[in-house]
Structure formats: structure tokens, C-alpha cells
PDB file of C-alpha atoms and ligand atoms in Angstrom:
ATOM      1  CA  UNK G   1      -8.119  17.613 -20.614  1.00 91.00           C
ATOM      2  CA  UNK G   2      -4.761  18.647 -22.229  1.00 97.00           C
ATOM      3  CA  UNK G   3      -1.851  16.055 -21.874  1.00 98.00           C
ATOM      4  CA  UNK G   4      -0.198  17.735 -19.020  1.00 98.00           C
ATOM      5  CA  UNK G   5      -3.144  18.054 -16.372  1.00 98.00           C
ATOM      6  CA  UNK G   6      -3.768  14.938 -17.128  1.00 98.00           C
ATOM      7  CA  UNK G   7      -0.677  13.418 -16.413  1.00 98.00           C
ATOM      8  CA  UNK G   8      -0.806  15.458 -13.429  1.00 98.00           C
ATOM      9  CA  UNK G   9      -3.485  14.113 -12.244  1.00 97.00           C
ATOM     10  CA  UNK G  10      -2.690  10.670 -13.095  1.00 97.00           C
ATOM     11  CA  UNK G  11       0.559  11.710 -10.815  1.00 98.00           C
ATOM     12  CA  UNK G  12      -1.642  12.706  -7.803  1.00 97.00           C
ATOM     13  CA  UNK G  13      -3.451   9.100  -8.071  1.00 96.00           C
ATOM     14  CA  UNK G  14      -0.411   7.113  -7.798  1.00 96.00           C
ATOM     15  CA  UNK G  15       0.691   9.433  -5.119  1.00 96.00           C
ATOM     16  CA  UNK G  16      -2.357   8.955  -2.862  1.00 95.00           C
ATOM     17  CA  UNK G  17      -1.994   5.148  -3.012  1.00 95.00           C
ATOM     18  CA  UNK G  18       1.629   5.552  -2.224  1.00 95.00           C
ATOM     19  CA  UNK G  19       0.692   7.359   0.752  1.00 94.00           C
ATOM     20  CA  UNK G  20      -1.360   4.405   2.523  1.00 93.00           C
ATOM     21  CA  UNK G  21       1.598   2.237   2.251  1.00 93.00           C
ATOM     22  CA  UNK G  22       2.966   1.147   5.589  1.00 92.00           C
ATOM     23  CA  UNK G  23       6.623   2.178   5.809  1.00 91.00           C
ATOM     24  CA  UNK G  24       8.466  -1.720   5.072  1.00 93.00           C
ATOM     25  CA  UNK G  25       4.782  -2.532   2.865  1.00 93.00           C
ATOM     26  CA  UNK G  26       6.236  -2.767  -0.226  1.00 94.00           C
ATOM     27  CA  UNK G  27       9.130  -5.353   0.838  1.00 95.00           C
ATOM     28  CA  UNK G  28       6.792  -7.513   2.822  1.00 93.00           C
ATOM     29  CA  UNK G  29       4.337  -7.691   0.019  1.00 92.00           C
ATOM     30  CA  UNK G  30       6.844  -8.583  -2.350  1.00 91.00           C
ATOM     31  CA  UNK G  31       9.194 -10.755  -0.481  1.00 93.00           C
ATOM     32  CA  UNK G  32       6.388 -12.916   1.120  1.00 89.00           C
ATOM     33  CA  UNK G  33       7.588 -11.429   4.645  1.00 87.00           C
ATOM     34  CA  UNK G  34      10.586 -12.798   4.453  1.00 89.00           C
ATOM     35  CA  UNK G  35      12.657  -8.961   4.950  1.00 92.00           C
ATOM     36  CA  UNK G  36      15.864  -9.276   4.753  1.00 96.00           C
ATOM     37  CA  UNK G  37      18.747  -7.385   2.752  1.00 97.00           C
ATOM     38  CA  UNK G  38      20.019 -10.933   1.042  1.00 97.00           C
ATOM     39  CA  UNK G  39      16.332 -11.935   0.263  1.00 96.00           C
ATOM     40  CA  UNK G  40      15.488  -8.183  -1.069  1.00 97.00           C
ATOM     41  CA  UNK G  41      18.666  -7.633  -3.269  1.00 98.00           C
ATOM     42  CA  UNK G  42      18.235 -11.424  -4.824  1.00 97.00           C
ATOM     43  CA  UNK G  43      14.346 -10.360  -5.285  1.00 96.00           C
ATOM     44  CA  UNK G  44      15.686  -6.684  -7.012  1.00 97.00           C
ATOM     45  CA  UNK G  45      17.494  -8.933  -9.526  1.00 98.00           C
ATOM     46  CA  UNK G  46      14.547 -10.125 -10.812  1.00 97.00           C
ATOM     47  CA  UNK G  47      12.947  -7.124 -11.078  1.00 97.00           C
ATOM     48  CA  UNK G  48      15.948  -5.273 -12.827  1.00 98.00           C
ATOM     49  CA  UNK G  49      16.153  -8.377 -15.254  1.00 98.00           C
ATOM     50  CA  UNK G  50      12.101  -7.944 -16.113  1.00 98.00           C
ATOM     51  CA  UNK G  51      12.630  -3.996 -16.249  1.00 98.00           C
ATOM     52  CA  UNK G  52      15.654  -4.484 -18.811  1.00 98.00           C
ATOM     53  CA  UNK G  53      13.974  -7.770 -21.025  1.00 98.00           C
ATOM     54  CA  UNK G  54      10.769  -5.428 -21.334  1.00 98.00           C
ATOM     55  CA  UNK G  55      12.335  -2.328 -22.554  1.00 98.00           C
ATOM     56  CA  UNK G  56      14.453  -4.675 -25.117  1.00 98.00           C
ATOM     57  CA  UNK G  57      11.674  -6.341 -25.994  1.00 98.00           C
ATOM     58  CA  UNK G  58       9.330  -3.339 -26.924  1.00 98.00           C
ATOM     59  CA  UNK G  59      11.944  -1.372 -28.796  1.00 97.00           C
ATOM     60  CA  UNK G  60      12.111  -2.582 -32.266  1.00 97.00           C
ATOM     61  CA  UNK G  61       8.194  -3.411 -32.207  1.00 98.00           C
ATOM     62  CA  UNK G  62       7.784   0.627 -31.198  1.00 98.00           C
ATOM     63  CA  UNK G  63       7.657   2.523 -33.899  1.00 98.00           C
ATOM     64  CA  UNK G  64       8.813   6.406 -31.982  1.00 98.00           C
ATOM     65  CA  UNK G  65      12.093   7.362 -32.170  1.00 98.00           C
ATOM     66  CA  UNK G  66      11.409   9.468 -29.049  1.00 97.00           C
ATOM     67  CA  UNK G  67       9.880   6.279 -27.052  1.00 98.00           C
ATOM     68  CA  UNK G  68      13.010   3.706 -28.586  1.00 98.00           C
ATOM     69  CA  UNK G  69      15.285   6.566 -26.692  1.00 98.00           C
ATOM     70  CA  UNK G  70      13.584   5.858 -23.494  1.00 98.00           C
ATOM     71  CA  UNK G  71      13.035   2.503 -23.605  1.00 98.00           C
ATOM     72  CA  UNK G  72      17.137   1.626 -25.261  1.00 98.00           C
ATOM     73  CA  UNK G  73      18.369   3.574 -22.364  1.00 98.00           C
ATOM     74  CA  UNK G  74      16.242   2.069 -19.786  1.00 98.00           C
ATOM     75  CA  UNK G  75      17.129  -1.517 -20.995  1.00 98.00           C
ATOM     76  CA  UNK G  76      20.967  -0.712 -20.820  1.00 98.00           C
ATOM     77  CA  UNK G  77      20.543   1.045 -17.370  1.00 98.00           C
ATOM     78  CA  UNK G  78      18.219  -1.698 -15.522  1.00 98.00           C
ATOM     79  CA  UNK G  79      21.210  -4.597 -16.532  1.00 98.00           C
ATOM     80  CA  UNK G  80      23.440  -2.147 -15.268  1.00 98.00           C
ATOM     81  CA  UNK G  81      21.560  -1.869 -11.656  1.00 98.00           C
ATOM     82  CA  UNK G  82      21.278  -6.116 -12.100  1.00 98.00           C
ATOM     83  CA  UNK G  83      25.580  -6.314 -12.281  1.00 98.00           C
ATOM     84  CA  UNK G  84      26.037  -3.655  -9.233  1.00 98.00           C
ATOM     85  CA  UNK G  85      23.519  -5.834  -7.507  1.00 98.00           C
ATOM     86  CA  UNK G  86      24.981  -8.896  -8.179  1.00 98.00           C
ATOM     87  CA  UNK G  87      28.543  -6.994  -6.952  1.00 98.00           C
ATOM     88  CA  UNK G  88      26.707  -6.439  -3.647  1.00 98.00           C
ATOM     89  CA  UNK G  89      25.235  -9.568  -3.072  1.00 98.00           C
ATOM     90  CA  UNK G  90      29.240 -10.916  -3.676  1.00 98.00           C
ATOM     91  CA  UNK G  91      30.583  -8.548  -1.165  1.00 98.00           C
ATOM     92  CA  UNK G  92      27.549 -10.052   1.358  1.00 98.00           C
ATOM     93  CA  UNK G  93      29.334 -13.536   0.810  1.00 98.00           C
ATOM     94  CA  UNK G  94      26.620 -14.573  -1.777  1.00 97.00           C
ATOM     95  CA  UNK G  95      27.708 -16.866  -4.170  1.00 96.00           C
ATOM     96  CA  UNK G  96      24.917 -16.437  -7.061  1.00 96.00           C
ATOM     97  CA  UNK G  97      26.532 -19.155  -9.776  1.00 95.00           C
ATOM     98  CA  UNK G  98      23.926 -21.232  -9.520  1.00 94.00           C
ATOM     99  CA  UNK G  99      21.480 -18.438  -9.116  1.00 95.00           C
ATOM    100  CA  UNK G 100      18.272 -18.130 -11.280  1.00 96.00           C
ATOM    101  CA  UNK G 101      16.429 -14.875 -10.856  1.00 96.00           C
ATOM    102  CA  UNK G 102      13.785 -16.030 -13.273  1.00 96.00           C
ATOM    103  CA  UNK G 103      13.586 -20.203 -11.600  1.00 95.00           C
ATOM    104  CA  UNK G 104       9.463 -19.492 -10.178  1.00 94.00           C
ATOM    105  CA  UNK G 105       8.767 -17.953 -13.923  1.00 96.00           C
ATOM    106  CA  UNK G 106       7.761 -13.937 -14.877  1.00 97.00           C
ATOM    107  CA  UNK G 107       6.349 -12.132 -12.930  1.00 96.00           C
ATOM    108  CA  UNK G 108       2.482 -11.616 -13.834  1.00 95.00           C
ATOM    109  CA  UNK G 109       3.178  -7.505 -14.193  1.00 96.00           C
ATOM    110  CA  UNK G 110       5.785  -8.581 -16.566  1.00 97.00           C
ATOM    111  CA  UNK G 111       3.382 -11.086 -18.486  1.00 97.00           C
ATOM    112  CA  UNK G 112       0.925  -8.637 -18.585  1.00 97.00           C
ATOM    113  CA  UNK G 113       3.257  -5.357 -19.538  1.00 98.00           C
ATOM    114  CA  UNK G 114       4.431  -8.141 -22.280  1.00 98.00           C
ATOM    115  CA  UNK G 115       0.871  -8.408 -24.493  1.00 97.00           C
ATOM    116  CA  UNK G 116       1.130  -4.220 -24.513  1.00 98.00           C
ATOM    117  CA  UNK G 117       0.627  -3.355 -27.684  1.00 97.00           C
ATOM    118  CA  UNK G 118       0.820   0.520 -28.005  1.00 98.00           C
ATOM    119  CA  UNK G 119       3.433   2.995 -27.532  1.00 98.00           C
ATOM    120  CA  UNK G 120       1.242   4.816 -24.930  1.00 98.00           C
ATOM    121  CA  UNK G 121       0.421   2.141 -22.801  1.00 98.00           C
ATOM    122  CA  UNK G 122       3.815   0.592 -23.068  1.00 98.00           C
ATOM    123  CA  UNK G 123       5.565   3.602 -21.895  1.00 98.00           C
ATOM    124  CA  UNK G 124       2.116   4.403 -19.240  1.00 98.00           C
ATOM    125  CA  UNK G 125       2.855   1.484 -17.481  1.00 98.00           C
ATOM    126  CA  UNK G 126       6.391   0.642 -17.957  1.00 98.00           C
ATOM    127  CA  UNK G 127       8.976   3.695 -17.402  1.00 98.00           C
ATOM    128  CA  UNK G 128       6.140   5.996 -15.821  1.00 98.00           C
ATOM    129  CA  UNK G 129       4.063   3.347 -13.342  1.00 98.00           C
ATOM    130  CA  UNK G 130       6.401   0.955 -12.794  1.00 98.00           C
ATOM    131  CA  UNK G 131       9.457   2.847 -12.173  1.00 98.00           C
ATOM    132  CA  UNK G 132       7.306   5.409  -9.869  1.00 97.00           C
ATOM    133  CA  UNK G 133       6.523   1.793  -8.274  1.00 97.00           C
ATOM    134  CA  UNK G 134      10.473   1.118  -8.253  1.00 97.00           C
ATOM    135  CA  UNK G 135      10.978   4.629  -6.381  1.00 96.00           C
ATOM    136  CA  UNK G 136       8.766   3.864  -3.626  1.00 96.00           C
ATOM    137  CA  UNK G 137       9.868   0.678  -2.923  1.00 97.00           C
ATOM    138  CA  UNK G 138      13.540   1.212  -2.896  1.00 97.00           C
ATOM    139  CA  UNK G 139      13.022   4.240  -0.979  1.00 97.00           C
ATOM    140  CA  UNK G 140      11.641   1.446   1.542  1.00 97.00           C
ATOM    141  CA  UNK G 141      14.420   0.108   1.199  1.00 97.00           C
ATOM    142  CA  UNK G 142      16.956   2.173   1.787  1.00 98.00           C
ATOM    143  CA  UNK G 143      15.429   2.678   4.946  1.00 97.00           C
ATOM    144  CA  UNK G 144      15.271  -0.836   5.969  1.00 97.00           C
ATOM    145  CA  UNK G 145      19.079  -1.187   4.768  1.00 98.00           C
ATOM    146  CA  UNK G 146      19.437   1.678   7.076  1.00 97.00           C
ATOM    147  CA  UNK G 147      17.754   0.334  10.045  1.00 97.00           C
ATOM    148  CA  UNK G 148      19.501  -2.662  10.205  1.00 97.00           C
ATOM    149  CA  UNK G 149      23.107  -1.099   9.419  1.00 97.00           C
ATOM    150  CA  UNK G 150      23.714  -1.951   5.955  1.00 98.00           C
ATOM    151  CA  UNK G 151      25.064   1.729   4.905  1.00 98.00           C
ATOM    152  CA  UNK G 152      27.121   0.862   1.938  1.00 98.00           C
ATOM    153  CA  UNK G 153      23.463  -1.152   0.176  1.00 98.00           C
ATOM    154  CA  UNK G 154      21.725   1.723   1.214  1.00 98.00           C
ATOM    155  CA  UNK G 155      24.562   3.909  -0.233  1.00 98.00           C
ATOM    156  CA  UNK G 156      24.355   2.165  -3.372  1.00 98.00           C
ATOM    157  CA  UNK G 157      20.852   2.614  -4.262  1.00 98.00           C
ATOM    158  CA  UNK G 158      20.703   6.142  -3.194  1.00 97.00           C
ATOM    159  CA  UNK G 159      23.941   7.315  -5.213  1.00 98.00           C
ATOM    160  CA  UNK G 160      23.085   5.304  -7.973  1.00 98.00           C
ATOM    161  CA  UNK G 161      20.185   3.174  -8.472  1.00 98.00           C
ATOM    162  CA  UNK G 162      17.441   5.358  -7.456  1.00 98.00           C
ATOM    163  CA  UNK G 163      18.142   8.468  -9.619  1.00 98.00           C
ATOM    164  CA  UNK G 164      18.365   6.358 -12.642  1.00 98.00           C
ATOM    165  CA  UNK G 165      14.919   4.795 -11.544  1.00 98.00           C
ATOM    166  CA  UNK G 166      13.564   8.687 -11.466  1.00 98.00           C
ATOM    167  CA  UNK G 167      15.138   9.202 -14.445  1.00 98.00           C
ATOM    168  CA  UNK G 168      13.195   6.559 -16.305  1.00 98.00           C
ATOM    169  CA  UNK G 169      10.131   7.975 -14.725  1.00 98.00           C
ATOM    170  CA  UNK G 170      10.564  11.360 -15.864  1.00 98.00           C
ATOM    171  CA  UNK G 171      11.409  10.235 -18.965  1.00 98.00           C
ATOM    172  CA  UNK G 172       8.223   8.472 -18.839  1.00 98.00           C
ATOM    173  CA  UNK G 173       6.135  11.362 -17.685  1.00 98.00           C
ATOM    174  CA  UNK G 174       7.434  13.472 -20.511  1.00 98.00           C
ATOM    175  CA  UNK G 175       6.729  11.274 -22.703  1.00 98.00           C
ATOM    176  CA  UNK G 176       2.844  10.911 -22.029  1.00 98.00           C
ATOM    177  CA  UNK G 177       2.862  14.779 -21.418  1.00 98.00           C
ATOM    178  CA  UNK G 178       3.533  15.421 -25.176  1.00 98.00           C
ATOM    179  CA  UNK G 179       1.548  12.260 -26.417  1.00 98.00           C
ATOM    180  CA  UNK G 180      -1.504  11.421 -24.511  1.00 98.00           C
ATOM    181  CA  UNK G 181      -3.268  14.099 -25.830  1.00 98.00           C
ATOM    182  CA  UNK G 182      -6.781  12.434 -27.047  1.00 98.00           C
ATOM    183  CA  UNK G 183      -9.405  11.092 -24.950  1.00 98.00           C
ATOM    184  CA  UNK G 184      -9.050   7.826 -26.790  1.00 98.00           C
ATOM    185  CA  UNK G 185      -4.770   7.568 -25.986  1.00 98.00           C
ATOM    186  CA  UNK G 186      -5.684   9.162 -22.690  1.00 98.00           C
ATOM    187  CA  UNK G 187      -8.311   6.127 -21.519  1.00 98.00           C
ATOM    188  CA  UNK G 188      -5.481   3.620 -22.566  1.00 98.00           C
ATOM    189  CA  UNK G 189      -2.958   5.737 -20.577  1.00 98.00           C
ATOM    190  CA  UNK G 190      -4.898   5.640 -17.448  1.00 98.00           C
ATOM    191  CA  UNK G 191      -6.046   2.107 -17.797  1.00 98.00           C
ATOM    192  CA  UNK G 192      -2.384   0.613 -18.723  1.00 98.00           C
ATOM    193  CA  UNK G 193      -1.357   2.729 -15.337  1.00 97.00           C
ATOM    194  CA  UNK G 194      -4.188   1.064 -13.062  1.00 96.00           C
ATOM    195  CA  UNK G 195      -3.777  -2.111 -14.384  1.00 96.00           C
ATOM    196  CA  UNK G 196      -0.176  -1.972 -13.387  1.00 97.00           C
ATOM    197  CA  UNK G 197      -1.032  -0.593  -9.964  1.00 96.00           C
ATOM    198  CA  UNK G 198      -3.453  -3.456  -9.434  1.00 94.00           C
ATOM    199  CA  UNK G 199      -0.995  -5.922 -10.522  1.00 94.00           C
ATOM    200  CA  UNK G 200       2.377  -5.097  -9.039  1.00 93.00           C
ATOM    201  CA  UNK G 201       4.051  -7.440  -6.519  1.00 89.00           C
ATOM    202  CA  UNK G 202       4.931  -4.484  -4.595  1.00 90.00           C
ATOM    203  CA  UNK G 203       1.394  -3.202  -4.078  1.00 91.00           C
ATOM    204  CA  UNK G 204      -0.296  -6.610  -3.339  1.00 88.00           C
ATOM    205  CA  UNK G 205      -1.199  -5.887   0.333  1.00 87.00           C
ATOM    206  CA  UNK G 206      -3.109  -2.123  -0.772  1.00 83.00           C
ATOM    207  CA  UNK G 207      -5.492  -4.167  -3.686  1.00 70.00           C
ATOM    208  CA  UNK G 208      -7.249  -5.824  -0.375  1.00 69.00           C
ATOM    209  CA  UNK G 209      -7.019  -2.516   1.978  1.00 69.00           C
ATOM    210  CA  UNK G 210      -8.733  -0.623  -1.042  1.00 64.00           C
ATOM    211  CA  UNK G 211     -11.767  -2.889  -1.453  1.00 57.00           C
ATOM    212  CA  UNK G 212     -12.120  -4.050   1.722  1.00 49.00           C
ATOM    213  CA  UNK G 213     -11.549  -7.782   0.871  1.00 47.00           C
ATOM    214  CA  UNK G 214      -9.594  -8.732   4.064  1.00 45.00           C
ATOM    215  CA  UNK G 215     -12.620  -7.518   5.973  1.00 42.00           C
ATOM    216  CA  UNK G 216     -14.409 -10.650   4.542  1.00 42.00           C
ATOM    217  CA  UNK G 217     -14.770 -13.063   6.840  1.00 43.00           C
ATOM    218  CA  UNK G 218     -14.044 -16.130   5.792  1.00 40.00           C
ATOM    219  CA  UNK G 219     -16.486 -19.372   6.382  1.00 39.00           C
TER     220      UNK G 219
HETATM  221 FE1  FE2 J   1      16.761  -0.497 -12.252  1.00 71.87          FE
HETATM  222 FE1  FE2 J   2      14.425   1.767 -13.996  1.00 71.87          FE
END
């Protein structure tokens, strides 16, 4: 398959599992049901600190000039979304002095984007999976912020946060487009993206609506 179909295609499979998301999913899954706009943003911090340590820590070790472009900017822009965060959660009356995103460890996406070795895979599962992953979730978001009246959060990651997020996908997606172009780079493409799929916070609740495990019963 040439590079682009099959990034297309890769595409169309994150899509579909997108689509059997229930619309606050992704926040549940992630916050341990505990949805709230204070709980969410403090949670986001995390993520944008993991987002912005993995790009720095893959960019000297990969050896593209085109992929250290994408992954530089990415680092710079996810520390970026971490201070306008941290503004936000101020404003709410937050006080975050004292506050350690990272105090319960990495995450285990980030441990396991961490041991990627290749510029395919790195890129595969960090700007292209994980920042589609980022979309749909804040998109969730947004809505939630929404529901409950909080215009100016929601304001915040719509004017700002979530077209840098598409960004880094796209630049992610372009990236695979004009380098996954063996069978061989295209196996570790579509295995880094699963893996990250299966692994994500975010998507916890679909891994047991996919195979069924909840309809286990349990003796
Ligand atoms: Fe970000
Ligand atoms: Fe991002």
C-alpha cells in the first residue's frame, strides 16, 4: 500500500473507535469518574507535561531533521498549554504551589511511548495517535465545560489549545504520509498506533467494550 492510503486507513481505524465513545467517555475513563472542570484541568496538566517531556526527550536521540521540527515545536507548545492551564486553574481559585502533576508517577502510555525507539513509531504514536487522542477528548471537554457554564475554559481550549493539538496531529500525519512507505516501517506504524490506542487513559472504558471483557461474569 503506498504511504498515503495507508495512513488513511490507519485514520479511518482510529475514527471508528472514536465513534463508540460515549459523549463525557473519555473524562470518566480518565478521571476515575470524578468529572469535574478543577479535577479535569489538574488531570490536563499532567498530560501536557508527559506530551512536552516526550517530545524533548526524543529529539536529540531522532536523527530527522523533519521529525526534530515536529517534535521541538510540539515540546515548546504542550508547556505552553501546561502555563495557560495553570492560569485557569488560578482564576478558578486554585492554588497549585504545592501541586505535583507527576505525585502517582508516569503515566503507563508515557512509559511505554518512552522505550520507542524509531522515528516512525515515535512520531505513529506520539504527535499522530496521541494527539488525535488529545482532540477527542478535549472536544469532550469543551462540551462538558459548556454544559456546566464554564465558557471562558471552554473558550480557552477551543481558541487555543485544540488547534495546536490538530496541528501536532497533522504534523504527525504528514509525517508518516512521506515516511511509512515499506511494509516493514508500515507494521511498526500500525502497531506503535494500536498499542497506544490500547493503552491510553482516555480510552480505558472501549479496551473492555471491544472484547467483551465486562460481559464476564465474575465468580
Ligand atoms: Fe497540549
Ligand atoms: Fe499537542
Amino acid at each position: 500500500m503506498n504511504a498515503k492510503d495507508f495512513v488513511a486507513s490507519l485514520s479511518e481505524e482510529m475514527d471508528r473507535l472514536f465513534a463508540r465513545l460515549g459523549e463525557t467517555e473519555t473524562l470518566e475513563a480518565e478521571a476515575d469518574g470524578r468529572v469535574d472542570v478543577v479535577t479535569l484541568l489538574q488531570l490536563a496538566l499532567k498530560s501536557e507535561l508527559e506530551a512536552s517531556e516526550l517530545a524533548g526527550f526524543w529529539m536529540p536521540t531522532t536523527p530527522e531533521i523533519d521529525a526534530k521540527m515536529v517534535l521541538a515545536l510540539q515540546c515548546g507548545d504542550e508547556m505552553r498549554h501546561y502555563d495557560l492551564i495553570s492560569r485557569r486553574l488560578n482564576q478558578l481559585g486554585v492554588d497549585l504551589t504545592s501541586f505535583d502533576p507527576l505525585a502517582e508517577g508516569h503515566s503507563p502510555l508515557y512509559q511505554y511511548l518512552r522505550g520507542l525507539r524509531t522515528t516512525v513509531e515515535r512520531i505513529a504514536a506520539g504527535p499522530f495517535a496521541s494527539e488525535a487522542i488529545a482532540q477527542v477528548r478535549n472536544a469532550q471537554f469543551v462540551a462538558f465545560c459548556r454544559a456546566v457554564g464554564d465558557e471562558e475554559t471552554a473558550r480557552l481550549y477551543d481558541d487555543v489549545i485544540q488547534p495546536e493539538e490538530l496541528h501536532h496531529h497533522l504534523l504527525g500525519r504528514d509525517y508518516l504520509e512521506k515516511h511509512a512507505t515499506t511494509p516493514e516501517l508500515q507494521e511498526a506504524t500500525g502497531a506503535a498506533v494500536r498499542n497506544t490506542l490500547a493503552i491510553a487513559d482516555e480510552l480505558r472504558t472501549l479496551a473492555a467494550k471491544t472484547t467483551g471483557v465486562h460481559n464476564i461474569p465474575v465468580s
